[in-house]
Amino acid sequence: MASAPPIDEGLRSELQKQGIWVTSMQELYNWGRRNSIWPLQFGLACCAIEMIATAASRYDLARFGGEVFRPSPRQADLMIVAGTVTKKMAPQIVRLYNQMPDPKYVISMGACAISGGPFKQGYNVLKGIDRYIPVDVYIPGCPPRPEALLHAFMELQRKIDGQKLTGTGKAAFLDKTVPSEFPVPAFGAHDLEPPANADVFHPPKIERH
Amino acid sequence: MPDPYFFLVIFGAVAFVFPVMPLALAWLWRRFFQPPKPGAGKNATYECGVESLGEAQIQFHSHYYLYAIIFLIFDVEAIFLVPFAVAFTGLPFGAFIAILVFLLLLLEGLVWAWGKGCLSWVK
């Protein structure tokens, strides 16, 4: 399985015309995973309303296999951080993320979850959930429309589709050395301790001339 | 012609294999591909993301039955009070006295329960 040579695309489509479907374990596995993403039922602020709208009949997240919102992290694959993350809430979010089984993904929905958004200057607002947990897809917007969440969902499906099971570039969740838990921040005297997890948070460097 | 009970054996075998097969496949998959990553936080009790406090097995004192009874009585009283309040202006004097007696009886019950210490918190 690991050393099987990839099948020639031309031969594959030729065989498909003859009614023979050739696939690989990896494709089959990723196909199953990307079409049954179960999100954690977890809303924080106004973005959650858009998330509910996405799951309801008009936008119908079920078309992408993501309608099964789970009330427990044990059964969820995807955490949609939908809304403002206050510093009071941040430890709980990290803990919930830790309790999700691998493979797990995070969509950072809306300006608040990305950077604090309109409340960035607030003393009690976390300036982005990516300070503590790795984020797969960011959606800008305040709040993003359901279409934007669907788009993020499709982007995540694309990402899952591209994940390798074996070899050098295999997915991180299959690597024994990559942690699946991240330290939960504690309430300090003035801020969360630590203010960001250096292993996760890689802010872009601003170059000033 | 096979034994008629032979179909039951087939049925039993299928009923066994059908649920066990996906479990076995999942186990094999985990064995060969997915490394387990247990951890203190991951294995911790799920309590909506909050750290769990105290014991899971707490016992409620049997004295709480008195609370339940008192609650039930006043719950019923509230239901009686609604039609009384709606028809209040048109009531004859006798009906007013009747409902007042009913209320006073319940009030006396409350005073009795209070005096007996039923409303104090049982540790």
PDB file of N, CA, C and O in Angstrom, chain A residues 98-153:
ATOM      1  N   ASN A  98      -8.624  20.139  23.011  1.00  0.00           N
ATOM      2  CA  ASN A  98      -7.784  19.038  23.476  1.00  0.00           C
ATOM      3  C   ASN A  98      -8.568  17.744  23.585  1.00  0.00           C
ATOM      4  O   ASN A  98      -8.024  16.667  23.374  1.00  0.00           O
ATOM      5  N   GLN A  99      -9.838  17.863  23.941  1.00  0.00           N
ATOM      6  CA  GLN A  99     -10.629  16.659  24.180  1.00  0.00           C
ATOM      7  C   GLN A  99     -11.182  16.057  22.901  1.00  0.00           C
ATOM      8  O   GLN A  99     -11.778  14.987  22.934  1.00  0.00           O
ATOM      9  N   MET A 100     -10.999  16.741  21.781  1.00  0.00           N
ATOM     10  CA  MET A 100     -11.463  16.172  20.515  1.00  0.00           C
ATOM     11  C   MET A 100     -10.465  15.119  20.043  1.00  0.00           C
ATOM     12  O   MET A 100      -9.270  15.290  20.185  1.00  0.00           O
ATOM     13  N   PRO A 101     -10.968  14.009  19.485  1.00  0.00           N
ATOM     14  CA  PRO A 101     -10.051  12.989  18.997  1.00  0.00           C
ATOM     15  C   PRO A 101      -9.442  13.392  17.650  1.00  0.00           C
ATOM     16  O   PRO A 101     -10.046  14.148  16.894  1.00  0.00           O
ATOM     17  N   ASP A 102      -8.272  12.876  17.367  1.00  0.00           N
ATOM     18  CA  ASP A 102      -7.640  13.140  16.079  1.00  0.00           C
ATOM     19  C   ASP A 102      -8.315  12.314  14.996  1.00  0.00           C
ATOM     20  O   ASP A 102      -8.785  11.223  15.280  1.00  0.00           O
ATOM     21  N   PRO A 103      -8.326  12.736  13.761  1.00  0.00           N
ATOM     22  CA  PRO A 103      -7.925  14.038  13.249  1.00  0.00           C
ATOM     23  C   PRO A 103      -8.959  15.110  13.553  1.00  0.00           C
ATOM     24  O   PRO A 103     -10.146  14.865  13.486  1.00  0.00           O
ATOM     25  N   LYS A 104      -8.479  16.300  13.885  1.00  0.00           N
ATOM     26  CA  LYS A 104      -9.403  17.385  14.220  1.00  0.00           C
ATOM     27  C   LYS A 104      -8.992  18.654  13.483  1.00  0.00           C
ATOM     28  O   LYS A 104      -7.820  18.863  13.207  1.00  0.00           O
ATOM     29  N   TYR A 105      -9.994  19.439  13.164  1.00  0.00           N
ATOM     30  CA  TYR A 105      -9.771  20.650  12.374  1.00  0.00           C
ATOM     31  C   TYR A 105     -10.459  21.828  13.038  1.00  0.00           C
ATOM     32  O   TYR A 105     -11.417  21.656  13.785  1.00  0.00           O
ATOM     33  N   VAL A 106      -9.968  23.008  12.721  1.00  0.00           N
ATOM     34  CA  VAL A 106     -10.540  24.222  13.314  1.00  0.00           C
ATOM     35  C   VAL A 106     -10.827  25.231  12.209  1.00  0.00           C
ATOM     36  O   VAL A 106      -9.975  25.475  11.351  1.00  0.00           O
ATOM     37  N   ILE A 107     -12.045  25.762  12.209  1.00  0.00           N
ATOM     38  CA  ILE A 107     -12.371  26.889  11.345  1.00  0.00           C
ATOM     39  C   ILE A 107     -12.514  28.105  12.244  1.00  0.00           C
ATOM     40  O   ILE A 107     -13.302  28.096  13.198  1.00  0.00           O
ATOM     41  N   SER A 108     -11.731  29.133  11.960  1.00  0.00           N
ATOM     42  CA  SER A 108     -11.820  30.367  12.723  1.00  0.00           C
ATOM     43  C   SER A 108     -12.793  31.275  11.980  1.00  0.00           C
ATOM     44  O   SER A 108     -12.479  31.806  10.932  1.00  0.00           O
ATOM     45  N   MET A 109     -14.004  31.399  12.541  1.00  0.00           N
ATOM     46  CA  MET A 109     -15.083  32.065  11.806  1.00  0.00           C
ATOM     47  C   MET A 109     -15.238  33.504  12.263  1.00  0.00           C
ATOM     48  O   MET A 109     -15.547  33.769  13.422  1.00  0.00           O
ATOM     49  N   GLY A 110     -15.035  34.421  11.343  1.00  0.00           N
ATOM     50  CA  GLY A 110     -15.305  35.820  11.624  1.00  0.00           C
ATOM     51  C   GLY A 110     -14.106  36.580  12.151  1.00  0.00           C
ATOM     52  O   GLY A 110     -13.107  36.006  12.585  1.00  0.00           O
ATOM     53  N   ALA A 111     -14.244  37.899  12.113  1.00  0.00           N
ATOM     54  CA  ALA A 111     -13.140  38.783  12.486  1.00  0.00           C
ATOM     55  C   ALA A 111     -12.705  38.570  13.936  1.00  0.00           C
ATOM     56  O   ALA A 111     -11.516  38.611  14.251  1.00  0.00           O
ATOM     57  N   CYS A 112     -13.668  38.317  14.827  1.00  0.00           N
ATOM     58  CA  CYS A 112     -13.333  38.181  16.252  1.00  0.00           C
ATOM     59  C   CYS A 112     -12.460  36.976  16.509  1.00  0.00           C
ATOM     60  O   CYS A 112     -11.467  37.045  17.243  1.00  0.00           O
ATOM     61  N   ALA A 113     -12.838  35.831  15.919  1.00  0.00           N
ATOM     62  CA  ALA A 113     -12.069  34.614  16.159  1.00  0.00           C
ATOM     63  C   ALA A 113     -10.690  34.707  15.524  1.00  0.00           C
ATOM     64  O   ALA A 113      -9.742  34.056  15.967  1.00  0.00           O
ATOM     65  N   ILE A 114     -10.578  35.514  14.457  1.00  0.00           N
ATOM     66  CA  ILE A 114      -9.286  35.650  13.790  1.00  0.00           C
ATOM     67  C   ILE A 114      -8.369  36.561  14.601  1.00  0.00           C
ATOM     68  O   ILE A 114      -7.219  36.228  14.876  1.00  0.00           O
ATOM     69  N   SER A 115      -8.896  37.734  15.003  1.00  0.00           N
ATOM     70  CA  SER A 115      -7.992  38.726  15.577  1.00  0.00           C
ATOM     71  C   SER A 115      -8.590  39.503  16.745  1.00  0.00           C
ATOM     72  O   SER A 115      -7.932  40.380  17.285  1.00  0.00           O
ATOM     73  N   GLY A 116      -9.795  39.217  17.119  1.00  0.00           N
ATOM     74  CA  GLY A 116     -10.461  40.048  18.111  1.00  0.00           C
ATOM     75  C   GLY A 116     -11.464  40.985  17.464  1.00  0.00           C
ATOM     76  O   GLY A 116     -12.358  41.495  18.122  1.00  0.00           O
ATOM     77  N   GLY A 117     -11.297  41.208  16.166  1.00  0.00           N
ATOM     78  CA  GLY A 117     -12.251  41.984  15.383  1.00  0.00           C
ATOM     79  C   GLY A 117     -12.512  43.361  15.945  1.00  0.00           C
ATOM     80  O   GLY A 117     -11.580  44.052  16.379  1.00  0.00           O
ATOM     81  N   PRO A 118     -13.767  43.786  15.990  1.00  0.00           N
ATOM     82  CA  PRO A 118     -14.080  45.123  16.478  1.00  0.00           C
ATOM     83  C   PRO A 118     -13.771  45.304  17.964  1.00  0.00           C
ATOM     84  O   PRO A 118     -13.723  46.421  18.460  1.00  0.00           O
ATOM     85  N   PHE A 119     -13.571  44.177  18.660  1.00  0.00           N
ATOM     86  CA  PHE A 119     -13.291  44.264  20.099  1.00  0.00           C
ATOM     87  C   PHE A 119     -11.814  44.076  20.394  1.00  0.00           C
ATOM     88  O   PHE A 119     -11.439  43.769  21.523  1.00  0.00           O
ATOM     89  N   LYS A 120     -10.993  44.235  19.371  1.00  0.00           N
ATOM     90  CA  LYS A 120      -9.554  43.956  19.514  1.00  0.00           C
ATOM     91  C   LYS A 120      -8.927  44.786  20.630  1.00  0.00           C
ATOM     92  O   LYS A 120      -8.025  44.334  21.317  1.00  0.00           O
ATOM     93  N   GLN A 121      -9.429  46.041  20.802  1.00  0.00           N
ATOM     94  CA  GLN A 121      -8.851  46.908  21.824  1.00  0.00           C
ATOM     95  C   GLN A 121      -9.384  46.591  23.214  1.00  0.00           C
ATOM     96  O   GLN A 121      -8.917  47.165  24.190  1.00  0.00           O
ATOM     97  N   GLY A 122     -10.372  45.696  23.274  1.00  0.00           N
ATOM     98  CA  GLY A 122     -10.970  45.395  24.571  1.00  0.00           C
ATOM     99  C   GLY A 122     -10.012  44.647  25.473  1.00  0.00           C
ATOM    100  O   GLY A 122      -9.243  43.807  25.017  1.00  0.00           O
ATOM    101  N   TYR A 123     -10.070  44.964  26.750  1.00  0.00           N
ATOM    102  CA  TYR A 123      -9.154  44.338  27.698  1.00  0.00           C
ATOM    103  C   TYR A 123      -9.448  42.863  27.893  1.00  0.00           C
ATOM    104  O   TYR A 123      -8.602  42.104  28.340  1.00  0.00           O
ATOM    105  N   ASN A 124     -10.678  42.443  27.566  1.00  0.00           N
ATOM    106  CA  ASN A 124     -11.093  41.086  27.911  1.00  0.00           C
ATOM    107  C   ASN A 124     -11.221  40.176  26.704  1.00  0.00           C
ATOM    108  O   ASN A 124     -11.742  39.076  26.817  1.00  0.00           O
ATOM    109  N   VAL A 125     -10.777  40.632  25.537  1.00  0.00           N
ATOM    110  CA  VAL A 125     -10.988  39.857  24.318  1.00  0.00           C
ATOM    111  C   VAL A 125      -9.668  39.271  23.839  1.00  0.00           C
ATOM    112  O   VAL A 125      -8.654  39.967  23.765  1.00  0.00           O
ATOM    113  N   LEU A 126      -9.709  37.988  23.534  1.00  0.00           N
ATOM    114  CA  LEU A 126      -8.527  37.321  22.991  1.00  0.00           C
ATOM    115  C   LEU A 126      -8.328  37.777  21.545  1.00  0.00           C
ATOM    116  O   LEU A 126      -9.276  37.811  20.769  1.00  0.00           O
ATOM    117  N   LYS A 127      -7.087  38.099  21.232  1.00  0.00           N
ATOM    118  CA  LYS A 127      -6.815  38.627  19.892  1.00  0.00           C
ATOM    119  C   LYS A 127      -6.550  37.495  18.915  1.00  0.00           C
ATOM    120  O   LYS A 127      -5.516  37.426  18.267  1.00  0.00           O
ATOM    121  N   GLY A 128      -7.489  36.602  18.792  1.00  0.00           N
ATOM    122  CA  GLY A 128      -7.348  35.506  17.833  1.00  0.00           C
ATOM    123  C   GLY A 128      -7.148  34.171  18.508  1.00  0.00           C
ATOM    124  O   GLY A 128      -6.274  34.031  19.368  1.00  0.00           O
ATOM    125  N   ILE A 129      -7.971  33.194  18.124  1.00  0.00           N
ATOM    126  CA  ILE A 129      -7.879  31.872  18.759  1.00  0.00           C
ATOM    127  C   ILE A 129      -6.635  31.134  18.298  1.00  0.00           C
ATOM    128  O   ILE A 129      -6.169  30.198  18.953  1.00  0.00           O
ATOM    129  N   ASP A 130      -6.019  31.590  17.185  1.00  0.00           N
ATOM    130  CA  ASP A 130      -4.818  30.899  16.701  1.00  0.00           C
ATOM    131  C   ASP A 130      -3.610  31.137  17.605  1.00  0.00           C
ATOM    132  O   ASP A 130      -2.531  30.636  17.326  1.00  0.00           O
ATOM    133  N   ARG A 131      -3.802  31.898  18.672  1.00  0.00           N
ATOM    134  CA  ARG A 131      -2.724  32.031  19.649  1.00  0.00           C
ATOM    135  C   ARG A 131      -2.547  30.749  20.457  1.00  0.00           C
ATOM    136  O   ARG A 131      -1.507  30.525  21.051  1.00  0.00           O
ATOM    137  N   TYR A 132      -3.600  29.947  20.533  1.00  0.00           N
ATOM    138  CA  TYR A 132      -3.515  28.755  21.372  1.00  0.00           C
ATOM    139  C   TYR A 132      -3.715  27.448  20.625  1.00  0.00           C
ATOM    140  O   TYR A 132      -3.196  26.415  21.050  1.00  0.00           O
ATOM    141  N   ILE A 133      -4.534  27.458  19.569  1.00  0.00           N
ATOM    142  CA  ILE A 133      -4.747  26.201  18.843  1.00  0.00           C
ATOM    143  C   ILE A 133      -4.517  26.442  17.351  1.00  0.00           C
ATOM    144  O   ILE A 133      -4.729  27.551  16.857  1.00  0.00           O
ATOM    145  N   PRO A 134      -4.054  25.411  16.637  1.00  0.00           N
ATOM    146  CA  PRO A 134      -3.815  25.591  15.197  1.00  0.00           C
ATOM    147  C   PRO A 134      -5.120  25.714  14.426  1.00  0.00           C
ATOM    148  O   PRO A 134      -6.049  24.936  14.643  1.00  0.00           O
ATOM    149  N   VAL A 135      -5.192  26.684  13.545  1.00  0.00           N
ATOM    150  CA  VAL A 135      -6.408  26.934  12.769  1.00  0.00           C
ATOM    151  C   VAL A 135      -6.177  26.486  11.331  1.00  0.00           C
ATOM    152  O   VAL A 135      -5.105  26.721  10.760  1.00  0.00           O
ATOM    153  N   ASP A 136      -7.151  25.805  10.748  1.00  0.00           N
ATOM    154  CA  ASP A 136      -7.024  25.322   9.371  1.00  0.00           C
ATOM    155  C   ASP A 136      -7.558  26.323   8.366  1.00  0.00           C
ATOM    156  O   ASP A 136      -6.943  26.570   7.337  1.00  0.00           O
ATOM    157  N   VAL A 137      -8.752  26.860   8.641  1.00  0.00           N
ATOM    158  CA  VAL A 137      -9.349  27.794   7.688  1.00  0.00           C
ATOM    159  C   VAL A 137      -9.818  29.042   8.449  1.00  0.00           C
ATOM    160  O   VAL A 137     -10.451  28.926   9.499  1.00  0.00           O
ATOM    161  N   TYR A 138      -9.457  30.196   7.911  1.00  0.00           N
ATOM    162  CA  TYR A 138      -9.944  31.462   8.471  1.00  0.00           C
ATOM    163  C   TYR A 138     -11.026  32.014   7.546  1.00  0.00           C
ATOM    164  O   TYR A 138     -10.866  31.989   6.332  1.00  0.00           O
ATOM    165  N   ILE A 139     -12.127  32.509   8.116  1.00  0.00           N
ATOM    166  CA  ILE A 139     -13.138  33.176   7.306  1.00  0.00           C
ATOM    167  C   ILE A 139     -13.239  34.620   7.768  1.00  0.00           C
ATOM    168  O   ILE A 139     -13.617  34.869   8.921  1.00  0.00           O
ATOM    169  N   PRO A 140     -12.924  35.580   6.908  1.00  0.00           N
ATOM    170  CA  PRO A 140     -13.147  36.977   7.288  1.00  0.00           C
ATOM    171  C   PRO A 140     -14.634  37.321   7.223  1.00  0.00           C
ATOM    172  O   PRO A 140     -15.424  36.614   6.587  1.00  0.00           O
ATOM    173  N   GLY A 141     -15.000  38.414   7.865  1.00  0.00           N
ATOM    174  CA  GLY A 141     -16.400  38.841   7.842  1.00  0.00           C
ATOM    175  C   GLY A 141     -16.880  39.132   9.235  1.00  0.00           C
ATOM    176  O   GLY A 141     -16.310  38.638  10.209  1.00  0.00           O
ATOM    177  N   CYS A 142     -17.943  39.944   9.325  1.00  0.00           N
ATOM    178  CA  CYS A 142     -18.407  40.349  10.650  1.00  0.00           C
ATOM    179  C   CYS A 142     -19.913  40.504  10.654  1.00  0.00           C
ATOM    180  O   CYS A 142     -20.405  41.605  10.610  1.00  0.00           O
ATOM    181  N   PRO A 143     -20.684  39.437  10.770  1.00  0.00           N
ATOM    182  CA  PRO A 143     -20.240  38.044  10.687  1.00  0.00           C
ATOM    183  C   PRO A 143     -20.174  37.581   9.229  1.00  0.00           C
ATOM    184  O   PRO A 143     -20.789  38.209   8.375  1.00  0.00           O
ATOM    185  N   PRO A 144     -19.445  36.499   8.947  1.00  0.00           N
ATOM    186  CA  PRO A 144     -19.437  35.971   7.586  1.00  0.00           C
ATOM    187  C   PRO A 144     -20.815  35.415   7.237  1.00  0.00           C
ATOM    188  O   PRO A 144     -21.499  34.875   8.103  1.00  0.00           O
ATOM    189  N   ARG A 145     -21.182  35.540   5.986  1.00  0.00           N
ATOM    190  CA  ARG A 145     -22.468  34.977   5.574  1.00  0.00           C
ATOM    191  C   ARG A 145     -22.378  33.453   5.529  1.00  0.00           C
ATOM    192  O   ARG A 145     -21.283  32.905   5.468  1.00  0.00           O
ATOM    193  N   PRO A 146     -23.519  32.775   5.569  1.00  0.00           N
ATOM    194  CA  PRO A 146     -23.481  31.310   5.494  1.00  0.00           C
ATOM    195  C   PRO A 146     -22.721  30.792   4.281  1.00  0.00           C
ATOM    196  O   PRO A 146     -22.051  29.754   4.365  1.00  0.00           O
ATOM    197  N   GLU A 147     -22.800  31.517   3.175  1.00  0.00           N
ATOM    198  CA  GLU A 147     -22.043  31.087   1.998  1.00  0.00           C
ATOM    199  C   GLU A 147     -20.556  31.051   2.294  1.00  0.00           C
ATOM    200  O   GLU A 147     -19.837  30.173   1.808  1.00  0.00           O
ATOM    201  N   ALA A 148     -20.100  32.020   3.085  1.00  0.00           N
ATOM    202  CA  ALA A 148     -18.679  32.064   3.425  1.00  0.00           C
ATOM    203  C   ALA A 148     -18.296  30.846   4.263  1.00  0.00           C
ATOM    204  O   ALA A 148     -17.222  30.265   4.078  1.00  0.00           O
ATOM    205  N   LEU A 149     -19.192  30.463   5.172  1.00  0.00           N
ATOM    206  CA  LEU A 149     -18.905  29.280   5.994  1.00  0.00           C
ATOM    207  C   LEU A 149     -18.905  28.030   5.117  1.00  0.00           C
ATOM    208  O   LEU A 149     -18.064  27.141   5.294  1.00  0.00           O
ATOM    209  N   LEU A 150     -19.835  27.986   4.169  1.00  0.00           N
ATOM    210  CA  LEU A 150     -19.845  26.852   3.236  1.00  0.00           C
ATOM    211  C   LEU A 150     -18.544  26.808   2.448  1.00  0.00           C
ATOM    212  O   LEU A 150     -17.977  25.733   2.217  1.00  0.00           O
ATOM    213  N   HIS A 151     -18.084  27.975   2.045  1.00  0.00           N
ATOM    214  CA  HIS A 151     -16.832  28.042   1.300  1.00  0.00           C
ATOM    215  C   HIS A 151     -15.672  27.520   2.152  1.00  0.00           C
ATOM    216  O   HIS A 151     -14.836  26.747   1.668  1.00  0.00           O
ATOM    217  N   ALA A 152     -15.665  27.943   3.415  1.00  0.00           N
ATOM    218  CA  ALA A 152     -14.620  27.465   4.323  1.00  0.00           C
ATOM    219  C   ALA A 152     -14.701  25.955   4.487  1.00  0.00           C
ATOM    220  O   ALA A 152     -13.681  25.263   4.527  1.00  0.00           O
ATOM    221  N   PHE A 153     -15.926  25.459   4.541  1.00  0.00           N
ATOM    222  CA  PHE A 153     -16.143  24.021   4.672  1.00  0.00           C
ATOM    223  C   PHE A 153     -15.574  23.281   3.468  1.00  0.00           C
ATOM    224  O   PHE A 153     -14.925  22.245   3.594  1.00  0.00           O
TER     225      PHE A 153
END
